[in-house]
Amino acid sequence: MATIPPEIKGTFWLVASITAKPGKEELVQAALTNVAKSARSDAEPGTLEYFTTRGVGEQSNQFSVIEKYAAPEAFGAHAATEACKALFAGFSEQVESVNLEFREEF
């Protein structure tokens, strides 16, 4: 699981950029779709927003996930869901790279 910067105490955004390995794009999209369903459900009240996008054409192996959490604890609860665990379990086989950016609103 990602380490949240200690400066973040309350509401924050996470922007994840994910590049799928060749031929694994559909598997990554399916896993992200399951995570999004969980994040948007009543099971994750601390996940305030959760958006998934995929590049087109030559960039169709690139995914972005934009997430908003009420607090760092909400991110921990999100990462502990079965959907996230399944996503993380497939990372080494399906994902070429991941970049995480933590952001605060102003």
mmCIF file of N, CA and C in Angstrom:
data_model
loop_
_atom_site.group_PDB
_atom_site.id
_atom_site.type_symbol
_atom_site.label_atom_id
_atom_site.label_comp_id
_atom_site.label_asym_id
_atom_site.label_seq_id
_atom_site.Cartn_x
_atom_site.Cartn_y
_atom_site.Cartn_z
ATOM 1 N N MET A 1 0.845 -1.185 0.000
ATOM 2 C CA MET A 1 0.000 0.000 0.000
ATOM 3 C C MET A 1 0.883 1.238 0.000
ATOM 4 N N ALA A 2 0.420 2.285 -0.624
ATOM 5 C CA ALA A 2 1.152 3.544 -0.689
ATOM 6 C C ALA A 2 1.210 4.204 0.681
ATOM 7 N N THR A 3 2.288 4.912 0.905
ATOM 8 C CA THR A 3 2.439 5.662 2.140
ATOM 9 C C THR A 3 1.955 7.085 1.921
ATOM 10 N N ILE A 4 1.011 7.501 2.714
ATOM 11 C CA ILE A 4 0.456 8.852 2.607
ATOM 12 C C ILE A 4 1.440 9.814 3.271
ATOM 13 N N PRO A 5 1.743 10.927 2.626
ATOM 14 C CA PRO A 5 2.655 11.899 3.241
ATOM 15 C C PRO A 5 2.138 12.340 4.609
ATOM 16 N N PRO A 6 3.018 12.478 5.593
ATOM 17 C CA PRO A 6 2.577 12.809 6.949
ATOM 18 C C PRO A 6 1.902 14.180 7.062
ATOM 19 N N GLU A 7 2.112 15.050 6.098
ATOM 20 C CA GLU A 7 1.484 16.377 6.123
ATOM 21 C C GLU A 7 -0.020 16.305 5.916
ATOM 22 N N ILE A 8 -0.486 15.225 5.326
ATOM 23 C CA ILE A 8 -1.918 15.082 5.039
ATOM 24 C C ILE A 8 -2.627 14.584 6.287
ATOM 25 N N LYS A 9 -3.561 15.392 6.757
ATOM 26 C CA LYS A 9 -4.305 15.064 7.977
ATOM 27 C C LYS A 9 -5.802 14.875 7.719
ATOM 28 N N GLY A 10 -6.320 15.541 6.700
ATOM 29 C CA GLY A 10 -7.756 15.489 6.431
ATOM 30 C C GLY A 10 -8.035 15.056 5.011
ATOM 31 N N THR A 11 -8.995 15.717 4.388
ATOM 32 C CA THR A 11 -9.411 15.389 3.030
ATOM 33 C C THR A 11 -8.246 15.552 2.061
ATOM 34 N N PHE A 12 -8.110 14.578 1.153
ATOM 35 C CA PHE A 12 -7.051 14.673 0.150
ATOM 36 C C PHE A 12 -7.444 13.918 -1.114
ATOM 37 N N TRP A 13 -6.703 14.197 -2.181
ATOM 38 C CA TRP A 13 -6.880 13.542 -3.474
ATOM 39 C C TRP A 13 -5.667 12.665 -3.748
ATOM 40 N N LEU A 14 -5.883 11.598 -4.477
ATOM 41 C CA LEU A 14 -4.813 10.746 -4.974
ATOM 42 C C LEU A 14 -5.017 10.605 -6.474
ATOM 43 N N VAL A 15 -3.974 10.879 -7.239
ATOM 44 C CA VAL A 15 -4.011 10.696 -8.681
ATOM 45 C C VAL A 15 -3.038 9.563 -9.008
ATOM 46 N N ALA A 16 -3.561 8.466 -9.505
ATOM 47 C CA ALA A 16 -2.745 7.303 -9.850
ATOM 48 C C ALA A 16 -2.674 7.177 -11.368
ATOM 49 N N SER A 17 -1.457 7.073 -11.877
ATOM 50 C CA SER A 17 -1.232 6.828 -13.306
ATOM 51 C C SER A 17 -0.665 5.425 -13.438
ATOM 52 N N ILE A 18 -1.355 4.604 -14.199
ATOM 53 C CA ILE A 18 -1.000 3.185 -14.315
ATOM 54 C C ILE A 18 -0.775 2.853 -15.786
ATOM 55 N N THR A 19 0.330 2.178 -16.072
ATOM 56 C CA THR A 19 0.597 1.700 -17.423
ATOM 57 C C THR A 19 0.549 0.180 -17.398
ATOM 58 N N ALA A 20 -0.349 -0.386 -18.204
ATOM 59 C CA ALA A 20 -0.499 -1.841 -18.272
ATOM 60 C C ALA A 20 0.577 -2.436 -19.175
ATOM 61 N N LYS A 21 0.972 -3.665 -18.861
ATOM 62 C CA LYS A 21 1.888 -4.397 -19.723
ATOM 63 C C LYS A 21 1.162 -4.743 -21.027
ATOM 64 N N PRO A 22 1.904 -4.896 -22.127
ATOM 65 C CA PRO A 22 1.271 -5.256 -23.400
ATOM 66 C C PRO A 22 0.422 -6.517 -23.265
ATOM 67 N N GLY A 23 -0.791 -6.430 -23.778
ATOM 68 C CA GLY A 23 -1.714 -7.554 -23.745
ATOM 69 C C GLY A 23 -2.480 -7.707 -22.439
ATOM 70 N N LYS A 24 -2.205 -6.864 -21.461
ATOM 71 C CA LYS A 24 -2.855 -6.973 -20.153
ATOM 72 C C LYS A 24 -3.858 -5.838 -19.894
ATOM 73 N N GLU A 25 -4.085 -5.024 -20.886
ATOM 74 C CA GLU A 25 -4.935 -3.846 -20.715
ATOM 75 C C GLU A 25 -6.347 -4.190 -20.247
ATOM 76 N N GLU A 26 -6.945 -5.208 -20.816
ATOM 77 C CA GLU A 26 -8.322 -5.558 -20.456
ATOM 78 C C GLU A 26 -8.396 -6.091 -19.028
ATOM 79 N N LEU A 27 -7.385 -6.818 -18.607
ATOM 80 C CA LEU A 27 -7.354 -7.317 -17.227
ATOM 81 C C LEU A 27 -7.238 -6.166 -16.231
ATOM 82 N N VAL A 28 -6.390 -5.187 -16.560
ATOM 83 C CA VAL A 28 -6.245 -4.024 -15.685
ATOM 84 C C VAL A 28 -7.561 -3.254 -15.626
ATOM 85 N N GLN A 29 -8.193 -3.057 -16.786
ATOM 86 C CA GLN A 29 -9.464 -2.331 -16.794
ATOM 87 C C GLN A 29 -10.518 -3.071 -15.970
ATOM 88 N N ALA A 30 -10.585 -4.371 -16.093
ATOM 89 C CA ALA A 30 -11.572 -5.149 -15.324
ATOM 90 C C ALA A 30 -11.310 -5.021 -13.825
ATOM 91 N N ALA A 31 -10.048 -5.086 -13.420
ATOM 92 C CA ALA A 31 -9.725 -4.952 -11.998
ATOM 93 C C ALA A 31 -10.072 -3.561 -11.491
ATOM 94 N N LEU A 32 -9.748 -2.534 -12.275
ATOM 95 C CA LEU A 32 -10.075 -1.156 -11.869
ATOM 96 C C LEU A 32 -11.587 -0.935 -11.817
ATOM 97 N N THR A 33 -12.317 -1.583 -12.699
ATOM 98 C CA THR A 33 -13.780 -1.482 -12.684
ATOM 99 C C THR A 33 -14.333 -2.058 -11.378
ATOM 100 N N ASN A 34 -13.787 -3.185 -10.933
ATOM 101 C CA ASN A 34 -14.222 -3.773 -9.663
ATOM 102 C C ASN A 34 -13.878 -2.876 -8.483
ATOM 103 N N VAL A 35 -12.696 -2.274 -8.508
ATOM 104 C CA VAL A 35 -12.305 -1.360 -7.430
ATOM 105 C C VAL A 35 -13.238 -0.155 -7.416
ATOM 106 N N ALA A 36 -13.555 0.382 -8.585
ATOM 107 C CA ALA A 36 -14.445 1.548 -8.672
ATOM 108 C C ALA A 36 -15.827 1.218 -8.107
ATOM 109 N N LYS A 37 -16.344 0.030 -8.397
ATOM 110 C CA LYS A 37 -17.652 -0.368 -7.851
ATOM 111 C C LYS A 37 -17.624 -0.374 -6.336
ATOM 112 N N SER A 38 -16.560 -0.907 -5.777
ATOM 113 C CA SER A 38 -16.425 -0.936 -4.322
ATOM 114 C C SER A 38 -16.311 0.481 -3.768
ATOM 115 N N ALA A 39 -15.467 1.292 -4.395
ATOM 116 C CA ALA A 39 -15.233 2.657 -3.907
ATOM 117 C C ALA A 39 -16.497 3.506 -3.939
ATOM 118 N N ARG A 40 -17.357 3.251 -4.897
ATOM 119 C CA ARG A 40 -18.584 4.045 -5.051
ATOM 120 C C ARG A 40 -19.748 3.491 -4.242
ATOM 121 N N SER A 41 -19.508 2.410 -3.513
ATOM 122 C CA SER A 41 -20.587 1.780 -2.754
ATOM 123 C C SER A 41 -20.645 2.323 -1.328
ATOM 124 N N ASP A 42 -21.701 1.941 -0.621
ATOM 125 C CA ASP A 42 -21.858 2.326 0.786
ATOM 126 C C ASP A 42 -20.802 1.675 1.679
ATOM 127 N N ALA A 43 -20.105 0.675 1.147
ATOM 128 C CA ALA A 43 -19.076 -0.012 1.932
ATOM 129 C C ALA A 43 -17.859 0.872 2.195
ATOM 130 N N GLU A 44 -17.727 1.952 1.420
ATOM 131 C CA GLU A 44 -16.579 2.848 1.569
ATOM 132 C C GLU A 44 -17.051 4.296 1.760
ATOM 133 N N PRO A 45 -17.630 4.615 2.898
ATOM 134 C CA PRO A 45 -18.151 5.971 3.093
ATOM 135 C C PRO A 45 -17.079 7.058 3.093
ATOM 136 N N GLY A 46 -15.835 6.705 3.375
ATOM 137 C CA GLY A 46 -14.761 7.695 3.386
ATOM 138 C C GLY A 46 -14.150 7.966 2.027
ATOM 139 N N THR A 47 -14.546 7.161 1.034
ATOM 140 C CA THR A 47 -14.124 7.425 -0.342
ATOM 141 C C THR A 47 -15.167 8.361 -0.939
ATOM 142 N N LEU A 48 -14.790 9.617 -1.108
ATOM 143 C CA LEU A 48 -15.754 10.650 -1.502
ATOM 144 C C LEU A 48 -15.956 10.741 -3.011
ATOM 145 N N GLU A 49 -14.904 10.501 -3.772
ATOM 146 C CA GLU A 49 -14.969 10.525 -5.238
ATOM 147 C C GLU A 49 -14.033 9.443 -5.761
ATOM 148 N N TYR A 50 -14.377 8.846 -6.888
ATOM 149 C CA TYR A 50 -13.517 7.825 -7.483
ATOM 150 C C TYR A 50 -13.796 7.776 -8.977
ATOM 151 N N PHE A 51 -12.844 8.226 -9.769
ATOM 152 C CA PHE A 51 -12.995 8.283 -11.221
ATOM 153 C C PHE A 51 -11.910 7.443 -11.880
ATOM 154 N N THR A 52 -12.261 6.710 -12.918
ATOM 155 C CA THR A 52 -11.295 5.936 -13.680
ATOM 156 C C THR A 52 -11.349 6.362 -15.138
ATOM 157 N N THR A 53 -10.172 6.458 -15.758
ATOM 158 C CA THR A 53 -10.102 6.804 -17.176
ATOM 159 C C THR A 53 -9.072 5.914 -17.860
ATOM 160 N N ARG A 54 -9.214 5.792 -19.174
ATOM 161 C CA ARG A 54 -8.272 5.007 -19.976
ATOM 162 C C ARG A 54 -7.931 5.795 -21.232
ATOM 163 N N GLY A 55 -6.662 5.751 -21.601
ATOM 164 C CA GLY A 55 -6.226 6.413 -22.826
ATOM 165 C C GLY A 55 -6.834 5.754 -24.053
ATOM 166 N N VAL A 56 -6.745 6.445 -25.173
ATOM 167 C CA VAL A 56 -7.276 5.921 -26.430
ATOM 168 C C VAL A 56 -6.144 5.759 -27.438
ATOM 169 N N GLY A 57 -6.388 4.934 -28.448
ATOM 170 C CA GLY A 57 -5.387 4.728 -29.492
ATOM 171 C C GLY A 57 -4.091 4.165 -28.932
ATOM 172 N N GLU A 58 -2.993 4.805 -29.273
ATOM 173 C CA GLU A 58 -1.679 4.338 -28.834
ATOM 174 C C GLU A 58 -1.496 4.429 -27.323
ATOM 175 N N GLN A 59 -2.366 5.161 -26.652
ATOM 176 C CA GLN A 59 -2.275 5.309 -25.196
ATOM 177 C C GLN A 59 -3.283 4.426 -24.453
ATOM 178 N N SER A 60 -3.842 3.439 -25.141
ATOM 179 C CA SER A 60 -4.878 2.617 -24.521
ATOM 180 C C SER A 60 -4.341 1.705 -23.408
ATOM 181 N N ASN A 61 -3.047 1.692 -23.209
ATOM 182 C CA ASN A 61 -2.465 0.930 -22.097
ATOM 183 C C ASN A 61 -2.280 1.791 -20.855
ATOM 184 N N GLN A 62 -2.723 3.055 -20.923
ATOM 185 C CA GLN A 62 -2.538 3.986 -19.818
ATOM 186 C C GLN A 62 -3.874 4.276 -19.140
ATOM 187 N N PHE A 63 -3.856 4.181 -17.817
ATOM 188 C CA PHE A 63 -5.045 4.403 -17.005
ATOM 189 C C PHE A 63 -4.755 5.483 -15.981
ATOM 190 N N SER A 64 -5.767 6.264 -15.668
ATOM 191 C CA SER A 64 -5.675 7.240 -14.583
ATOM 192 C C SER A 64 -6.828 6.988 -13.632
ATOM 193 N N VAL A 65 -6.515 7.090 -12.347
ATOM 194 C CA VAL A 65 -7.538 6.964 -11.318
ATOM 195 C C VAL A 65 -7.429 8.205 -10.445
ATOM 196 N N ILE A 66 -8.537 8.917 -10.312
ATOM 197 C CA ILE A 66 -8.581 10.132 -9.502
ATOM 198 C C ILE A 66 -9.490 9.837 -8.322
ATOM 199 N N GLU A 67 -8.916 9.921 -7.122
ATOM 200 C CA GLU A 67 -9.607 9.479 -5.907
ATOM 201 C C GLU A 67 -9.614 10.603 -4.880
ATOM 202 N N LYS A 68 -10.713 10.740 -4.152
ATOM 203 C CA LYS A 68 -10.807 11.723 -3.068
ATOM 204 C C LYS A 68 -11.230 10.998 -1.801
ATOM 205 N N TYR A 69 -10.475 11.239 -0.729
ATOM 206 C CA TYR A 69 -10.731 10.579 0.544
ATOM 207 C C TYR A 69 -10.987 11.592 1.646
ATOM 208 N N ALA A 70 -11.832 11.224 2.578
ATOM 209 C CA ALA A 70 -12.169 12.099 3.706
ATOM 210 C C ALA A 70 -10.998 12.259 4.662
ATOM 211 N N ALA A 71 -10.154 11.253 4.740
ATOM 212 C CA ALA A 71 -9.020 11.257 5.675
ATOM 213 C C ALA A 71 -8.094 10.103 5.310
ATOM 214 N N PRO A 72 -6.867 10.127 5.813
ATOM 215 C CA PRO A 72 -5.949 9.015 5.538
ATOM 216 C C PRO A 72 -6.527 7.650 5.934
ATOM 217 N N GLU A 73 -7.292 7.593 6.997
ATOM 218 C CA GLU A 73 -7.884 6.325 7.430
ATOM 219 C C GLU A 73 -8.836 5.764 6.373
ATOM 220 N N ALA A 74 -9.506 6.641 5.652
ATOM 221 C CA ALA A 74 -10.427 6.196 4.600
ATOM 222 C C ALA A 74 -9.656 5.524 3.469
ATOM 223 N N PHE A 75 -8.473 6.036 3.170
ATOM 224 C CA PHE A 75 -7.641 5.391 2.155
ATOM 225 C C PHE A 75 -7.214 4.006 2.620
ATOM 226 N N GLY A 76 -6.874 3.885 3.889
ATOM 227 C CA GLY A 76 -6.515 2.583 4.437
ATOM 228 C C GLY A 76 -7.653 1.586 4.327
ATOM 229 N N ALA A 77 -8.866 2.047 4.614
ATOM 230 C CA ALA A 77 -10.044 1.179 4.499
ATOM 231 C C ALA A 77 -10.276 0.771 3.049
ATOM 232 N N HIS A 78 -10.071 1.711 2.126
ATOM 233 C CA HIS A 78 -10.225 1.424 0.698
ATOM 234 C C HIS A 78 -9.212 0.365 0.254
ATOM 235 N N ALA A 79 -7.963 0.546 0.641
ATOM 236 C CA ALA A 79 -6.913 -0.379 0.231
ATOM 237 C C ALA A 79 -7.106 -1.777 0.810
ATOM 238 N N ALA A 80 -7.852 -1.885 1.896
ATOM 239 C CA ALA A 80 -8.089 -3.179 2.538
ATOM 240 C C ALA A 80 -9.261 -3.951 1.946
ATOM 241 N N THR A 81 -9.974 -3.372 0.979
ATOM 242 C CA THR A 81 -11.115 -4.066 0.384
ATOM 243 C C THR A 81 -10.654 -5.242 -0.466
ATOM 244 N N GLU A 82 -11.530 -6.196 -0.666
ATOM 245 C CA GLU A 82 -11.207 -7.360 -1.497
ATOM 246 C C GLU A 82 -10.884 -6.938 -2.928
ATOM 247 N N ALA A 83 -11.589 -5.925 -3.438
ATOM 248 C CA ALA A 83 -11.345 -5.462 -4.807
ATOM 249 C C ALA A 83 -9.932 -4.905 -4.948
ATOM 250 N N CYS A 84 -9.487 -4.126 -3.967
ATOM 251 C CA CYS A 84 -8.126 -3.578 -4.014
ATOM 252 C C CYS A 84 -7.091 -4.676 -3.856
ATOM 253 N N LYS A 85 -7.353 -5.599 -2.968
ATOM 254 C CA LYS A 85 -6.413 -6.704 -2.781
ATOM 255 C C LYS A 85 -6.227 -7.483 -4.081
ATOM 256 N N ALA A 86 -7.316 -7.698 -4.809
ATOM 257 C CA ALA A 86 -7.244 -8.411 -6.090
ATOM 258 C C ALA A 86 -6.458 -7.596 -7.114
ATOM 259 N N LEU A 87 -6.686 -6.285 -7.135
ATOM 260 C CA LEU A 87 -5.938 -5.416 -8.046
ATOM 261 C C LEU A 87 -4.445 -5.492 -7.741
ATOM 262 N N PHE A 88 -4.084 -5.327 -6.474
ATOM 263 C CA PHE A 88 -2.679 -5.346 -6.077
ATOM 264 C C PHE A 88 -2.039 -6.708 -6.361
ATOM 265 N N ALA A 89 -2.786 -7.768 -6.190
ATOM 266 C CA ALA A 89 -2.251 -9.114 -6.426
ATOM 267 C C ALA A 89 -1.848 -9.308 -7.884
ATOM 268 N N GLY A 90 -2.519 -8.641 -8.794
ATOM 269 C CA GLY A 90 -2.218 -8.786 -10.215
ATOM 270 C C GLY A 90 -1.186 -7.809 -10.752
ATOM 271 N N PHE A 91 -0.739 -6.884 -9.904
ATOM 272 C CA PHE A 91 0.161 -5.830 -10.380
ATOM 273 C C PHE A 91 1.419 -6.362 -11.053
ATOM 274 N N SER A 92 2.104 -7.290 -10.448
ATOM 275 C CA SER A 92 3.387 -7.726 -11.005
ATOM 276 C C SER A 92 3.229 -8.375 -12.375
ATOM 277 N N GLU A 93 2.109 -9.038 -12.604
ATOM 278 C CA GLU A 93 1.866 -9.701 -13.885
ATOM 279 C C GLU A 93 1.251 -8.769 -14.931
ATOM 280 N N GLN A 94 0.519 -7.732 -14.481
ATOM 281 C CA GLN A 94 -0.278 -6.936 -15.402
ATOM 282 C C GLN A 94 0.171 -5.492 -15.593
ATOM 283 N N VAL A 95 0.934 -4.971 -14.643
ATOM 284 C CA VAL A 95 1.226 -3.537 -14.644
ATOM 285 C C VAL A 95 2.713 -3.289 -14.857
ATOM 286 N N GLU A 96 2.984 -2.402 -15.804
ATOM 287 C CA GLU A 96 4.363 -2.015 -16.105
ATOM 288 C C GLU A 96 4.869 -0.950 -15.140
ATOM 289 N N SER A 97 4.013 0.042 -14.844
ATOM 290 C CA SER A 97 4.430 1.112 -13.930
ATOM 291 C C SER A 97 3.218 1.762 -13.274
ATOM 292 N N VAL A 98 3.479 2.344 -12.087
ATOM 293 C CA VAL A 98 2.453 3.071 -11.336
ATOM 294 C C VAL A 98 3.114 4.328 -10.786
ATOM 295 N N ASN A 99 2.426 5.441 -10.924
ATOM 296 C CA ASN A 99 2.878 6.693 -10.321
ATOM 297 C C ASN A 99 1.736 7.242 -9.479
ATOM 298 N N LEU A 100 2.034 7.554 -8.223
ATOM 299 C CA LEU A 100 1.020 8.088 -7.313
ATOM 300 C C LEU A 100 1.370 9.519 -6.928
ATOM 301 N N GLU A 101 0.363 10.395 -6.982
ATOM 302 C CA GLU A 101 0.514 11.786 -6.568
ATOM 303 C C GLU A 101 -0.554 12.098 -5.533
ATOM 304 N N PHE A 102 -0.109 12.509 -4.361
ATOM 305 C CA PHE A 102 -1.034 12.908 -3.302
ATOM 306 C C PHE A 102 -1.197 14.425 -3.372
ATOM 307 N N ARG A 103 -2.454 14.881 -3.281
ATOM 308 C CA ARG A 103 -2.734 16.307 -3.430
ATOM 309 C C ARG A 103 -3.753 16.776 -2.404
ATOM 310 N N GLU A 104 -3.596 18.034 -2.027
ATOM 311 C CA GLU A 104 -4.555 18.675 -1.116
ATOM 312 C C GLU A 104 -5.362 19.691 -1.898
ATOM 313 N N GLU A 105 -6.596 19.900 -1.474
ATOM 314 C CA GLU A 105 -7.418 20.939 -2.090
ATOM 315 C C GLU A 105 -7.018 22.300 -1.542
ATOM 316 N N PHE A 106 -7.296 23.311 -2.326
ATOM 317 C CA PHE A 106 -7.083 24.677 -1.828
ATOM 318 C C PHE A 106 -8.171 25.576 -2.361
#
